[in-house]
CSV table of C-alpha atoms in Angstrom, one decimal:
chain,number,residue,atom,x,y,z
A,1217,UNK,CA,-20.8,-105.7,-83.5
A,1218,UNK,CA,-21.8,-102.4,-84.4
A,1219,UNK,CA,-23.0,-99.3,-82.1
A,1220,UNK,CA,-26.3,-100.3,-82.9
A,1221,UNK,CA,-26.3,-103.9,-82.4
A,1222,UNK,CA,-24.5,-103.2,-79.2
A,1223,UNK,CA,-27.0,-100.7,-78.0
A,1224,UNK,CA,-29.9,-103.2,-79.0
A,1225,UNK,CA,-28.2,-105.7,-77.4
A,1226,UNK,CA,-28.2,-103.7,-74.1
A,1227,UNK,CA,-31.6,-102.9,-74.2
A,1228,UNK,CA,-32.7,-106.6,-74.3
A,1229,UNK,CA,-29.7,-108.1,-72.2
A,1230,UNK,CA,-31.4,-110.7,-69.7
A,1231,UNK,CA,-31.2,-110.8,-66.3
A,1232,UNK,CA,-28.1,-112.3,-65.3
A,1233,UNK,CA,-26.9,-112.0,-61.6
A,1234,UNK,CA,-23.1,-112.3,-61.1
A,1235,UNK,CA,-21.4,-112.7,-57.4
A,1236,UNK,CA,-20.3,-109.5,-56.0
A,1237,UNK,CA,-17.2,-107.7,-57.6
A,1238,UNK,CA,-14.4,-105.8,-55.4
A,1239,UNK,CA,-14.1,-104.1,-58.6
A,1240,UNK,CA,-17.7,-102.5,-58.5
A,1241,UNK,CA,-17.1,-99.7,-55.9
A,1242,UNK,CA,-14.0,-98.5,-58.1
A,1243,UNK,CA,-16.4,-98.6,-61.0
A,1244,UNK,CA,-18.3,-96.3,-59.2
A,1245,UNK,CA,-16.1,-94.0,-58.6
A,1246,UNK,CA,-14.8,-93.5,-62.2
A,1247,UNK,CA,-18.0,-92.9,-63.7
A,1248,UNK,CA,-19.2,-90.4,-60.7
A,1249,UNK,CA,-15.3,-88.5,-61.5
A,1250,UNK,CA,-16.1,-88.6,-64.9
A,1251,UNK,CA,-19.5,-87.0,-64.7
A,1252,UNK,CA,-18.3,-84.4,-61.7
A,1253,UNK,CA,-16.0,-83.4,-64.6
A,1254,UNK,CA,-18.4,-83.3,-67.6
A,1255,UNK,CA,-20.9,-81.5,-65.9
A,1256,UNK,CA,-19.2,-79.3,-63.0
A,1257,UNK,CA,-21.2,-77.7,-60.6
A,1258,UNK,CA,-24.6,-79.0,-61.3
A,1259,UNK,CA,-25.2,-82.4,-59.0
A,1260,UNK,CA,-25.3,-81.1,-55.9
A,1261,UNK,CA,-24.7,-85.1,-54.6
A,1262,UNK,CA,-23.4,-88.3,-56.7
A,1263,UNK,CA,-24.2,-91.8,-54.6
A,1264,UNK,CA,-23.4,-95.7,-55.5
A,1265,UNK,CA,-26.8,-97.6,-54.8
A,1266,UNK,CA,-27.9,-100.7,-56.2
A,1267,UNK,CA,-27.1,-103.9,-55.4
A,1268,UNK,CA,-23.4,-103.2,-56.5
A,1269,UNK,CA,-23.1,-100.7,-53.6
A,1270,UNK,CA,-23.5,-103.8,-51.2
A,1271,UNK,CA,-20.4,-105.7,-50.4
A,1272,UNK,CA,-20.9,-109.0,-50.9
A,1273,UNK,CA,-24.3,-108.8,-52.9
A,1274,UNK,CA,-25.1,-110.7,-56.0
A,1275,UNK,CA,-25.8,-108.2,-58.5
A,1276,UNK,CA,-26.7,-107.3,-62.2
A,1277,UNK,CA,-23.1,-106.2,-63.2
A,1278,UNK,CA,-24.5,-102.7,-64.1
A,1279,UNK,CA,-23.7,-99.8,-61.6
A,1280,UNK,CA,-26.3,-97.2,-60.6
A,1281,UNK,CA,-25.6,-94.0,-59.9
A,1282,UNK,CA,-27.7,-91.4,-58.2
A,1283,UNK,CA,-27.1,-88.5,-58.9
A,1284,UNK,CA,-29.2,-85.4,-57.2
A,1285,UNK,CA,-30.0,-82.4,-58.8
A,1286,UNK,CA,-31.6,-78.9,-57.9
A,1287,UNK,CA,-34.9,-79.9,-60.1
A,1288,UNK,CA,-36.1,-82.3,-62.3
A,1289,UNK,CA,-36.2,-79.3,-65.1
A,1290,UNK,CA,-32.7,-79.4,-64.6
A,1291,UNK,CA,-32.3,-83.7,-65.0
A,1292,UNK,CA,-34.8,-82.8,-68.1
A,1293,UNK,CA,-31.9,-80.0,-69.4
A,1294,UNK,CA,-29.1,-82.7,-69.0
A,1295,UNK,CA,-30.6,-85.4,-71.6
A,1296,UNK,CA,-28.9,-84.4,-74.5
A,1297,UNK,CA,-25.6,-83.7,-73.2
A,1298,UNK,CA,-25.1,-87.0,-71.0
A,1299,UNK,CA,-26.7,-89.0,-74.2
A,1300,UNK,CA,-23.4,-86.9,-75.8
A,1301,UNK,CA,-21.4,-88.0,-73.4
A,1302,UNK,CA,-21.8,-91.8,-73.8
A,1303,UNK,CA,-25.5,-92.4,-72.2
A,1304,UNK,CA,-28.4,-93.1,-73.6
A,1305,UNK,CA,-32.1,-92.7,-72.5
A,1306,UNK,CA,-35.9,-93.6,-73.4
A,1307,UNK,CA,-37.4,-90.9,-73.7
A,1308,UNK,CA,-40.7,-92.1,-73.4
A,1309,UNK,CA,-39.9,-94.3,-70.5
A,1310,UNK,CA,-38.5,-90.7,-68.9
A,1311,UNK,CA,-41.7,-89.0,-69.8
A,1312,UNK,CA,-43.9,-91.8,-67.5
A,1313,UNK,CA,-41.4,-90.6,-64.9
A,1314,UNK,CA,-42.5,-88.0,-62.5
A,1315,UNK,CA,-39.6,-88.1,-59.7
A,1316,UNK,CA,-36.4,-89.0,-61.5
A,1317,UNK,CA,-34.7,-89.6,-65.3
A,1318,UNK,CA,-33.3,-92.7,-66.3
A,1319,UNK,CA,-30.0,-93.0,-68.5
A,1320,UNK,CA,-28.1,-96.5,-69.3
A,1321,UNK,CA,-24.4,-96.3,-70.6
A,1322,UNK,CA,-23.3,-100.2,-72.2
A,1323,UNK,CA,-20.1,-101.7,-74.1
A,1324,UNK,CA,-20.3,-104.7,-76.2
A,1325,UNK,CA,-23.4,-105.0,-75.8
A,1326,UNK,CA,-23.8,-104.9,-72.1
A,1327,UNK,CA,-25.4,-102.8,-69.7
A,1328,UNK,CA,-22.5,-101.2,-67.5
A,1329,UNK,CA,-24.1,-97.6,-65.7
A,1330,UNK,CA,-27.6,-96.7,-65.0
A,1331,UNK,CA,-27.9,-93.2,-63.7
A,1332,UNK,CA,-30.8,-91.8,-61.8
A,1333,UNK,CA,-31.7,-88.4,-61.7
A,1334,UNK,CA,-33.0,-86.9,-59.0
A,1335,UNK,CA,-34.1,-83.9,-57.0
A,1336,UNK,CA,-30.8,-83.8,-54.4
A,1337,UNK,CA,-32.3,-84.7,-50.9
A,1338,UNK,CA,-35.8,-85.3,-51.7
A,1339,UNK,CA,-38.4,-88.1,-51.6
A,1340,UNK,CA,-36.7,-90.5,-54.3
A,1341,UNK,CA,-32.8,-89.3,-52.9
A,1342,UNK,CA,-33.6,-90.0,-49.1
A,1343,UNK,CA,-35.2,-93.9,-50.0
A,1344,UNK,CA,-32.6,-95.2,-52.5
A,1345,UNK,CA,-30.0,-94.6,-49.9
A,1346,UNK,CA,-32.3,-95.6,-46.9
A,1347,UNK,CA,-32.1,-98.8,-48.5
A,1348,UNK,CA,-28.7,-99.4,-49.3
A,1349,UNK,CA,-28.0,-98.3,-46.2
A,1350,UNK,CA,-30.0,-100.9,-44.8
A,1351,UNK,CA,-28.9,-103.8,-46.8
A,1352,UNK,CA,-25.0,-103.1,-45.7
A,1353,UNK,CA,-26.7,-102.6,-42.3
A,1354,UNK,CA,-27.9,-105.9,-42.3
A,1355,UNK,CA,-26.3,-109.0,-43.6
A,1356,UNK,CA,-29.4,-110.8,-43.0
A,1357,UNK,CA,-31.6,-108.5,-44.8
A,1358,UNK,CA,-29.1,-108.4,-47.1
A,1359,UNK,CA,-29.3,-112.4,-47.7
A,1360,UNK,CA,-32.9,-112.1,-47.9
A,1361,UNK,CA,-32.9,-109.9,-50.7
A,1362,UNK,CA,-30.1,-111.8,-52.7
A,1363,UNK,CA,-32.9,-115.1,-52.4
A,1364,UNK,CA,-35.5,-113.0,-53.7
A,1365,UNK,CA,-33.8,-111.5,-56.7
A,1366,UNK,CA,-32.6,-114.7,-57.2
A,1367,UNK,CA,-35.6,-116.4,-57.2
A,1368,UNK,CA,-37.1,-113.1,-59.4
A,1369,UNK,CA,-33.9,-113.9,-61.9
A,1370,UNK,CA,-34.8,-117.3,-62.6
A,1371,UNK,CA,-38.4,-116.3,-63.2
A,1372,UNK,CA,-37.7,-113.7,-65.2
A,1373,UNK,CA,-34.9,-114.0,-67.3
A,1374,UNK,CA,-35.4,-112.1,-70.3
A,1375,UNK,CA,-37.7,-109.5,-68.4
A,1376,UNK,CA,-36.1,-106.6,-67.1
A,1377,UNK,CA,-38.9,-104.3,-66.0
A,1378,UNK,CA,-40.8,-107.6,-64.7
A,1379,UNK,CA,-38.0,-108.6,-62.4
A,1380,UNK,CA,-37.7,-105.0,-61.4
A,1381,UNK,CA,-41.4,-104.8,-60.3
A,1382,UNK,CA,-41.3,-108.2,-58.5
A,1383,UNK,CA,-39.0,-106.6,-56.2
A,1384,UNK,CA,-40.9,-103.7,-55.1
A,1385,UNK,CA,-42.9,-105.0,-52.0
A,1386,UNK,CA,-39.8,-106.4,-50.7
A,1387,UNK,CA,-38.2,-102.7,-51.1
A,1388,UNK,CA,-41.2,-100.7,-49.8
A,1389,UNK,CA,-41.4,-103.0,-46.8
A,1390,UNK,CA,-37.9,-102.9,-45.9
A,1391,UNK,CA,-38.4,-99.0,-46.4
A,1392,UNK,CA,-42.0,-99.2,-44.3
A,1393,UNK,CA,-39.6,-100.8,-41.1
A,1394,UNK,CA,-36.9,-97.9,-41.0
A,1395,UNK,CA,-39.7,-95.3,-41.1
């Protein structure tokens, strides 16, 4: 397979939920060294969210990183040297974005990273991990999430951006009852 059909392949992978990995949280923390390195000095704050950040949660088998910045002029400034450094981005899915950047690193064809871009400590920082920190709060809420994306995976299996958006009232209650 070539770059190409590899990237391609990323972009249309389905949604495929996989029991949770011990390997995941190590994952994490090789990508999050390897950016600290690449780009020292400028996140001021590198978090493990997602399902993958939740022991014993089913999860895509892609880890997301969240990675806080001083501005989002500054996430802007970074898209050509992480897509240099073995990411790659939409940049018209970014330019719909008001409060983060998206970037997706694969291999063989799979999805592996997806880093988020934020502004350190603000709106979009303080919810992602209110909600992980929620789900490995609660096994219960955390089994009532892995029913939902399950149900959302079987629904949607070749519709990434439909599976995501199924889960948002589930995430901005869950968010509604910590507040």
């Amino acid at each position: 397979m070539t770059e190409d059909e590899s990237l391609l392949a990323a972009i249309h992978e389905g949604v495929n939920l996989n029991a949770y990995e011990a390997s995941w949280p190590q994952a994490f923390d090789d990508e999050r060294d390897r950016l600290l390195c690449l780009f020292p000095g400028v996140f001021k704050g590198v978090q493990h969210i997602g399902s993958t950040a939740v022991p014993g949660l089913s999860a895509k088998p892609i880890i997301d990183i969240l990675a806080g910045v001083e501005s989002i002029t500054i996430a802007e400034q970074l898209a050509l040297p992480l897509c240099n450094s073995g990411y790659t981005t939409s940049s018209e899915f970014n330019d719909s974005l008001q409060d983060r950047k998206w970037f997706m690193r694969w291999e063989n064809g799979h999805r592996t990273h997806h880093l988020h871009l934020v502004v350190h400590d603000g709106c979009v920082w303080r919810e992602r991990l209110k909600f992980r920190d929620a789900l490995r709060a609660s096994p219960a809420l955390a089994t009532r999430y892995a029913a939902l994306k399950a149900e959302l995976a079987a629904t949607h299996p070749h519709d990434r951006e439909a599976y995501t958006a199924a889960k948002t009232d589930f995430i901005r209650t869950v968010l509604h009852e910590i507040r």
